[in-house]
Amino acid sequence: MVKKNDFGKEKKVTKQQKKIQDAFDNKRKVEVIPAKISDSHIQKKRVAAYCRVSTYAESQSGSFELQIQSYKEKIRLNPEWKLVDIYADRGASGTTIKKREQFNRMLNDCRLNKIDLIIVKNISRFSRNVLDFISIYRELKALTNPVGVYIEDLNINTLDTTSETLLLMLSVVAQAESEQKSEAITWSIIERFKKGLPIIPTHNFLGFTKDRFGKVVIEESEAEIVRFIYKNFLEGVRAVDIASLLNETNIPTVAGNKWKSSSIYRVLRNEKYFGLVIMQKTFTVDCFTHKKKVNHGEKPQYLLRNGLPAIVSEEDWELVQELLLNPRKGFKKKVVKNIEKPRNFVSTIKSGVFKGFIVIDTKWTKEEVAEVLSKGEHQ
């Protein structure tokens, strides 16, 4: 068969095209089998909600609790929805999903086919990182039972075919907001440094604590350990032997671990023990990985002399640095049997609601516990 196209030229119709034309031309009788399952028997949609606030600040606590209650009520009031769970992360960054425990639990439940739909207030609550957002959104969409993310303020369900371009644009905006916020925080920290206002957390810092006004002060019981380390190193005792002595006397590190040579060296190299504070010793590479890098001159540093009360003298600290550069010069003693051990140490909790409480070692005898508690009562 031959037809003419728009330009008057002859166009040949193939056999396959002829078959399709004949199929549509021939009318056939079709019977309809009505659906046997009515709407009332359709399974309810299994719905979860995700909430997140980035800090533990009291100002965000109300918002956090309100979000949880609001979602519970909203899902329960919808006759077509069934509440799976409310997944809520407090004090979690939106730039990465690694430390968001509840978020990752929710994703696992999606993979286990427990959830059909996730409700979230806005796109920045879900993720401020474009790469994370795209990979999660596409994974959920590609599951055997695809899971949609309903973004409330935009009235968008990610399972809608028209939503992808808009969602990608909005996730880029969310990421840009996050980058700007990170830059603003970094700027404020640098301005603090310029004014001589260092940020010194003491909960994990041997020898120091904070008083009720937030001022850094010496924790005398811990400072004794610092002085012990410096004194013995200056007398020629090796770091590994100092660590052994502390472990034998059941004195843990400030984090509650066993001492190693490396932890002794960290104490010996820390200039804060003679009062010098060097600010911006490290810097964050980017706000998404939160990866920190030692500052080898890439960024300016800020020095604050006498910024802390000194536990050891500057002369002793300088001498220790010389010995660290040339260890053999200082190791006069190779046998450490006659070295005086530090006295038993009783650690106290340095921050939080239990600040000032004594830490009871499970290895102590009843008599030792009674002695420690007795001393505490008379302090």
PDB file of C-alpha atoms in Angstrom, residues 199-211 214-219 222 254 272 308 348-351 355:
ATOM      1  CA  ILE A 199      35.883  28.538  73.583  1.00  0.00           C
ATOM      2  CA  ILE A 200      37.208  25.968  76.058  1.00  0.00           C
ATOM      3  CA  PRO A 201      35.001  22.966  76.882  1.00  0.00           C
ATOM      4  CA  THR A 202      36.237  21.462  80.157  1.00  0.00           C
ATOM      5  CA  HIS A 203      34.145  18.280  80.472  1.00  0.00           C
ATOM      6  CA  ASN A 204      36.945  16.352  78.740  1.00  0.00           C
ATOM      7  CA  PHE A 205      39.877  18.546  79.754  1.00  0.00           C
ATOM      8  CA  LEU A 206      42.102  17.158  82.525  1.00  0.00           C
ATOM      9  CA  GLY A 207      42.932  19.722  85.193  1.00  0.00           C
ATOM     10  CA  PHE A 208      40.206  22.268  84.534  1.00  0.00           C
ATOM     11  CA  THR A 209      36.520  22.779  85.211  1.00  0.00           C
ATOM     12  CA  LYS A 210      34.081  25.720  85.164  1.00  0.00           C
ATOM     13  CA  ASP A 211      32.633  27.528  88.141  1.00  0.00           C
ATOM     14  CA  GLY A 214      31.162  29.703  83.487  1.00  0.00           C
ATOM     15  CA  LYS A 215      34.741  30.800  84.255  1.00  0.00           C
ATOM     16  CA  VAL A 216      37.461  28.191  83.667  1.00  0.00           C
ATOM     17  CA  VAL A 217      39.179  27.294  86.954  1.00  0.00           C
ATOM     18  CA  ILE A 218      41.674  24.642  88.068  1.00  0.00           C
ATOM     19  CA  GLU A 219      40.248  21.305  89.260  1.00  0.00           C
ATOM     20  CA  GLU A 222      43.039  16.537  88.400  1.00  0.00           C
ATOM     21  CA  VAL A 254      39.602  12.243  81.987  1.00  0.00           C
ATOM     22  CA  LYS A 272      47.182  25.503  78.002  1.00  0.00           C
ATOM     23  CA  LEU A 308      44.036  30.271  81.782  1.00  0.00           C
ATOM     24  CA  THR A 348      33.915  13.973  90.053  1.00  0.00           C
ATOM     25  CA  ILE A 349      31.464  14.717  87.247  1.00  0.00           C
ATOM     26  CA  LYS A 350      32.397  18.051  85.666  1.00  0.00           C
ATOM     27  CA  SER A 351      29.301  19.104  83.748  1.00  0.00           C
ATOM     28  CA  LYS A 355      28.052  18.137  88.207  1.00  0.00           C
TER      29      LYS A 355
END
